[in-house]
Short mmCIF file of C-alpha atoms in Angstrom, two decimals:
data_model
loop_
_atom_site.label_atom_id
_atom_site.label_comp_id
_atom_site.label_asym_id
_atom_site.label_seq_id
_atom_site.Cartn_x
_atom_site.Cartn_y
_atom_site.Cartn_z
CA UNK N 222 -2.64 -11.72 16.31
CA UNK N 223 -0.82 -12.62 13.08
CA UNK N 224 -2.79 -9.89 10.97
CA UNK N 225 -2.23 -10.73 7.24
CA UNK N 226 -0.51 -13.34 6.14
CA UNK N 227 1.02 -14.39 2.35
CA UNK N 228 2.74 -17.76 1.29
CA UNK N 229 4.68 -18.65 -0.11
CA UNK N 230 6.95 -15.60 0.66
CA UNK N 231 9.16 -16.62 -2.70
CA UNK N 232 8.77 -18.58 -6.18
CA UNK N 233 10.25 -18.85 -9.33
CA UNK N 234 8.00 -20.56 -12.26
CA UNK N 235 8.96 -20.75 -15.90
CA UNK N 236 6.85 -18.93 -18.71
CA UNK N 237 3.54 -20.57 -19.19
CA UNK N 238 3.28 -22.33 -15.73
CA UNK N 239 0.13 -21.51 -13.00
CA UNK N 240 -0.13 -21.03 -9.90
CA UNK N 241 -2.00 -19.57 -6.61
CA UNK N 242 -0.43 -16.76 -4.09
CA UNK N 243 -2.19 -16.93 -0.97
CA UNK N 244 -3.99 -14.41 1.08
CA UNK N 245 -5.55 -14.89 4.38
CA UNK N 246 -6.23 -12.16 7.46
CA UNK N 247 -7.98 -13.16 11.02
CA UNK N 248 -9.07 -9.68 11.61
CA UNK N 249 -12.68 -10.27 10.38
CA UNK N 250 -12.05 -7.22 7.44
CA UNK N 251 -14.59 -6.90 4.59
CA UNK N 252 -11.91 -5.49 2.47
CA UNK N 253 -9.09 -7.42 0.70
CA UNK N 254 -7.18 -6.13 -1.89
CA UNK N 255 -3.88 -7.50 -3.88
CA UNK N 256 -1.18 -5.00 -5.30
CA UNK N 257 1.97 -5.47 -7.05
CA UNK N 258 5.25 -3.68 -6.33
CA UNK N 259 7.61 -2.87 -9.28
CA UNK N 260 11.18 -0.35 -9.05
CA UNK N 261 9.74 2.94 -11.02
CA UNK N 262 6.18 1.80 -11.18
CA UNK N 263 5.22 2.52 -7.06
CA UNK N 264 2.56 0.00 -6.20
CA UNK N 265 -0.99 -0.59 -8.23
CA UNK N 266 -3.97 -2.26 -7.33
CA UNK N 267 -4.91 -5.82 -9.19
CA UNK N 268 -7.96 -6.76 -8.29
CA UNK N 269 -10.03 -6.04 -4.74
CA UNK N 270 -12.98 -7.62 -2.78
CA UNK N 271 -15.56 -5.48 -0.72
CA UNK N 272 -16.42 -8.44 0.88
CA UNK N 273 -17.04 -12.37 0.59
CA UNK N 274 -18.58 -13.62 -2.86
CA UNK N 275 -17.54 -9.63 -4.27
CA UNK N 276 -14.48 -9.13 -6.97
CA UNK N 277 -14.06 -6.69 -8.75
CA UNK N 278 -11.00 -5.36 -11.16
CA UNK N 279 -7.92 -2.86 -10.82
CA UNK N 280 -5.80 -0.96 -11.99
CA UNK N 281 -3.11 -4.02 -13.76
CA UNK N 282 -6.12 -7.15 -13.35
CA UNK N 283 -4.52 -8.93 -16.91
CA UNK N 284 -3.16 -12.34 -16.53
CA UNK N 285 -4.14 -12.78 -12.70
CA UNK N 286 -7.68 -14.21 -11.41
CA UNK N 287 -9.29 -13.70 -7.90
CA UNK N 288 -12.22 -15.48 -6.09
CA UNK N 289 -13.41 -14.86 -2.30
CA UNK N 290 -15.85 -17.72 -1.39
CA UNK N 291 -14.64 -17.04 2.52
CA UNK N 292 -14.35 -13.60 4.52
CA UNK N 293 -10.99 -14.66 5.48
CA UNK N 294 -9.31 -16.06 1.92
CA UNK N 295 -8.46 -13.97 -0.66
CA UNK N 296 -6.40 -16.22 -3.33
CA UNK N 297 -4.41 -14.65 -6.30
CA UNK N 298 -4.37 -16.72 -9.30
CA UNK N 299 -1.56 -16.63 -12.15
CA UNK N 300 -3.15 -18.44 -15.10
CA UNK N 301 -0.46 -18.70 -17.27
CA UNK N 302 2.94 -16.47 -16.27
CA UNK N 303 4.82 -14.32 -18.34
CA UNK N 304 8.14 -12.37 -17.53
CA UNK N 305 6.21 -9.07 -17.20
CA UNK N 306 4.77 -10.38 -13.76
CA UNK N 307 7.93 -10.78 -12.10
CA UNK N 308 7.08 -8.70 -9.08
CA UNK N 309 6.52 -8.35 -5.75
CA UNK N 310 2.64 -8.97 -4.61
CA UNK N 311 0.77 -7.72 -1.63
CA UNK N 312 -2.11 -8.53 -0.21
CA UNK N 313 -4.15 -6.01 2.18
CA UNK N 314 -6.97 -5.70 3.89
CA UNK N 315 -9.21 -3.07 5.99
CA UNK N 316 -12.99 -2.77 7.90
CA UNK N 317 -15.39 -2.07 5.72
CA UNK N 318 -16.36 1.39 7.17
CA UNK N 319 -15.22 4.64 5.82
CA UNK N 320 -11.52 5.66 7.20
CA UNK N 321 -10.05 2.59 7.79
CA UNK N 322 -5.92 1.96 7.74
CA UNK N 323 -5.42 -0.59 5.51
CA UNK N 324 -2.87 -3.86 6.75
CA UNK N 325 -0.17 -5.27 4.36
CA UNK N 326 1.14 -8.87 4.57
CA UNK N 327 5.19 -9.38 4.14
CA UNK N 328 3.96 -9.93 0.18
CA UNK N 329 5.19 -12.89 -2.13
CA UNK N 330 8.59 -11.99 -4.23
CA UNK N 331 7.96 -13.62 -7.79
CA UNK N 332 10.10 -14.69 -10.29
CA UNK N 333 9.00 -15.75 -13.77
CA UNK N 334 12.25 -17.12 -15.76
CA UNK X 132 -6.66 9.54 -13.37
CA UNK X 133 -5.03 10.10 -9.74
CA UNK X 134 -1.65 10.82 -9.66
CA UNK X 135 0.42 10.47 -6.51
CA UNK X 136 4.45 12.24 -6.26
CA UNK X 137 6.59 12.06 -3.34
CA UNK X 138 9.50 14.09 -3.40
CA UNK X 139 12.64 13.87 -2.51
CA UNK X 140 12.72 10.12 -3.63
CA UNK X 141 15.41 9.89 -0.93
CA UNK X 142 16.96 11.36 1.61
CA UNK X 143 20.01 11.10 4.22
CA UNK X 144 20.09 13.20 7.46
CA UNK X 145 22.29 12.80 10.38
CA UNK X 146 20.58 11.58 13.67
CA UNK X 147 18.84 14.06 15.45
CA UNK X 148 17.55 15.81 12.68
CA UNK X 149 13.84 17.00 12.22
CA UNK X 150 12.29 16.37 8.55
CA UNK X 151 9.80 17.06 6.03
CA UNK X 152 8.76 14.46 3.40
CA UNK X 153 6.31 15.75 0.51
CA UNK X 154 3.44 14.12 -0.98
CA UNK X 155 1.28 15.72 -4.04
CA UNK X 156 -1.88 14.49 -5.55
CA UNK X 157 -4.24 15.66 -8.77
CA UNK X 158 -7.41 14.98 -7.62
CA UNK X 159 -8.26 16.92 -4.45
CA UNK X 160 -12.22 14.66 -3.86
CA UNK X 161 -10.08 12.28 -1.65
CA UNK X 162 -12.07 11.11 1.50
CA UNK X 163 -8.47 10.72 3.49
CA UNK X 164 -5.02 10.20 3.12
CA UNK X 165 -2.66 7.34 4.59
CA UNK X 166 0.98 7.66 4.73
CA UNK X 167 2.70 4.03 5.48
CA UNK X 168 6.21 2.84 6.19
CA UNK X 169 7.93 -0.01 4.38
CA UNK X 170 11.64 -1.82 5.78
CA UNK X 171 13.04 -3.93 3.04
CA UNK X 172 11.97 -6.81 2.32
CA UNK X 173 9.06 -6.64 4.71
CA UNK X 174 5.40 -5.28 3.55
CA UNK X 175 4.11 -1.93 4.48
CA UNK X 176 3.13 -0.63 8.36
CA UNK X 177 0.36 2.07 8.40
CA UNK X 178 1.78 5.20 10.19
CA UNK X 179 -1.47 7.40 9.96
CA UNK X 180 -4.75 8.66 8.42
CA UNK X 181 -5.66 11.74 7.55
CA UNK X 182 -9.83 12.29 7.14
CA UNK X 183 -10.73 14.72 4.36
CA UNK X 184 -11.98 17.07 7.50
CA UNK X 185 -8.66 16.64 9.35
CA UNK X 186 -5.65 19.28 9.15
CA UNK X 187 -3.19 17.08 11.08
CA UNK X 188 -2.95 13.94 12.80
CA UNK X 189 -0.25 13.04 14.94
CA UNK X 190 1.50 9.98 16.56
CA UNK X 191 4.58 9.99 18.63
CA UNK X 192 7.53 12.00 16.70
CA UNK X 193 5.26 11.86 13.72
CA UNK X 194 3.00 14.79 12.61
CA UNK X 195 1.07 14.35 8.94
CA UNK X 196 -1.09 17.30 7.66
CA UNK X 197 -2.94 17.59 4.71
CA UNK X 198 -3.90 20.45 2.56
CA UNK X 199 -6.82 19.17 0.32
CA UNK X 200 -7.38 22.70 -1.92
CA UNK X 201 -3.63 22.40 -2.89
CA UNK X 202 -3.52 18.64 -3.40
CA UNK X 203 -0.45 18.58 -0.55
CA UNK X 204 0.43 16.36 2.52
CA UNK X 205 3.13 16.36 4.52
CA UNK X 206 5.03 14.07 6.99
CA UNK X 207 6.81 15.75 9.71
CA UNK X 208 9.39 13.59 11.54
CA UNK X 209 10.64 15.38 14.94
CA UNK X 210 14.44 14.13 16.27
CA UNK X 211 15.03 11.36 13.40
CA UNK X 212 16.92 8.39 14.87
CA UNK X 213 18.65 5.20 12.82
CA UNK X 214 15.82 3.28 13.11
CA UNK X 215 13.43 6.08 11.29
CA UNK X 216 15.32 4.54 8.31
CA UNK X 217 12.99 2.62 5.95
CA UNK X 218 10.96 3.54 2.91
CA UNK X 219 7.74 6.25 3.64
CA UNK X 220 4.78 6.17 1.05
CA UNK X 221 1.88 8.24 1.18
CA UNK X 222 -1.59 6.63 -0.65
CA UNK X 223 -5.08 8.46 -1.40
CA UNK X 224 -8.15 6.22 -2.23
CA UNK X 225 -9.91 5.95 -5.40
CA UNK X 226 -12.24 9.21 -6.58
CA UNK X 227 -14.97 9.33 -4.35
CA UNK X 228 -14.50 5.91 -2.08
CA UNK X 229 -13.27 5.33 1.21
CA UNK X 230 -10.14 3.35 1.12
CA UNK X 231 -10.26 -0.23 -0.10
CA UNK X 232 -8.60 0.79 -3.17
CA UNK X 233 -5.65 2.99 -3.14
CA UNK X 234 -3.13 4.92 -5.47
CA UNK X 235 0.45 5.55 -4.18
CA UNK X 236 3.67 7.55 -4.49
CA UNK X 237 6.41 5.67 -5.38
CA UNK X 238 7.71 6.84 -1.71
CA UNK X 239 10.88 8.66 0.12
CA UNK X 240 13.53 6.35 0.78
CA UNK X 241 14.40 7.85 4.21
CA UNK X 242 18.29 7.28 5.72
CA UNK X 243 19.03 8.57 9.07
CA UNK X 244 23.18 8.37 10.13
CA UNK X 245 24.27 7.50 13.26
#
């Protein structure tokens, strides 16, 4: 059962570059959500999905783009990096019924130089 | 807004011990409470869930309660060994939804010495 899983697991891009972190769970959940992790700043939500063709926004959703055409995919889109979103990104996901644990993948560490 | 503080934000205890970690929130209309584990490096393992009508909820050495009307939980760890070390968090759902979005502590960095 490999539960949630993230890749790549590490990048570096320079300023201005794009690109996709990727998001994909084979538990059948309705929920997906990405968060980023930052020393002194805990972890917030960027943007969630209650379910396949639903997005919605977060807490921190500037500069990043989502999309969930499958039940299983939830991609993260960078559309243009800056320093600031040098972080550490999760992706999680849950049933869709009240009371649910939520599962984390192993997250992406970014690096914007 | 929801605010989530865990204190102490870290803590060293010699092997064997038995241990308390705190977690506060402002905004008591929470349908349940989660409180997670993270290693380094690695993402974050959920320990247990509180409902909004639980008390307590226990799993092996671990024991969780949760006090709505004061905005408290707590995690009780019984006989801490070594590999109790990691990083706890505890994270409460958005006003008034069940759990797809959550807001966390910044989390107890737990150390427990041979």
């Amino acid at each position: 059962n490999a539960g949630v899983t993230q890749t790549p697991k590490f990048q570096v891009l320079k300023t201005g570059q794009s690109m996709t972190l990727q998001c994909a769970q084979d538990m059948n959940h309705e929920y997906m959500s990405w968060y980023r992790q930052d020393p002194g700043m805990g972890l917030r939500l960027i943007h969630y999905s209650v379910g396949a063709g639903i997005t919605d926004q977060g807490e921190v959703p500037n500069g990043y783009n989502v999309s969930r055409s499958t039940t299983e995919d939830f991609p993260l889109r960078l559309l243009s990096a800056a320093p600031s979103q040098t972080s550490v990104y999760f992706c999680a996901s849950s049933r869709g019924s009240s009371n649910q644990p939520q599962h984390f993948g192993d997250g992406t560490r970014l690096s914007i130089l | 807004k929801q605010e989530v503080t865990q204190i102490p934000a870290a803590l060293s205890v010699p092997e064997g011990e038995n241990l308390v970690l705190n977690c506060s929130f402002t905004d008591s209309a929470i349908y349940n409470l989660q409180w997670f584990r993270q290693d380094p490096g690695k993402g974050l393992t959920s320990l247990l869930l509180i409902q909004s009508s639980q008390r307590e909820q226990t799993s092996g050495r671990l024991n969780a309660s949760l006090d709505k009307s004061s905005g408290r939980s707590t995690l009780y760890i019984a006989a801490s060994q070594p590999g109790d070390s990691a990083t706890y968090l505890c994270a409460v759902p958005w006003r008034e939804t069940s759990g797809s979005r959550l807001t966390f502590g910044e989390g107890t960095q737990l150390t427990v010495n041979p």
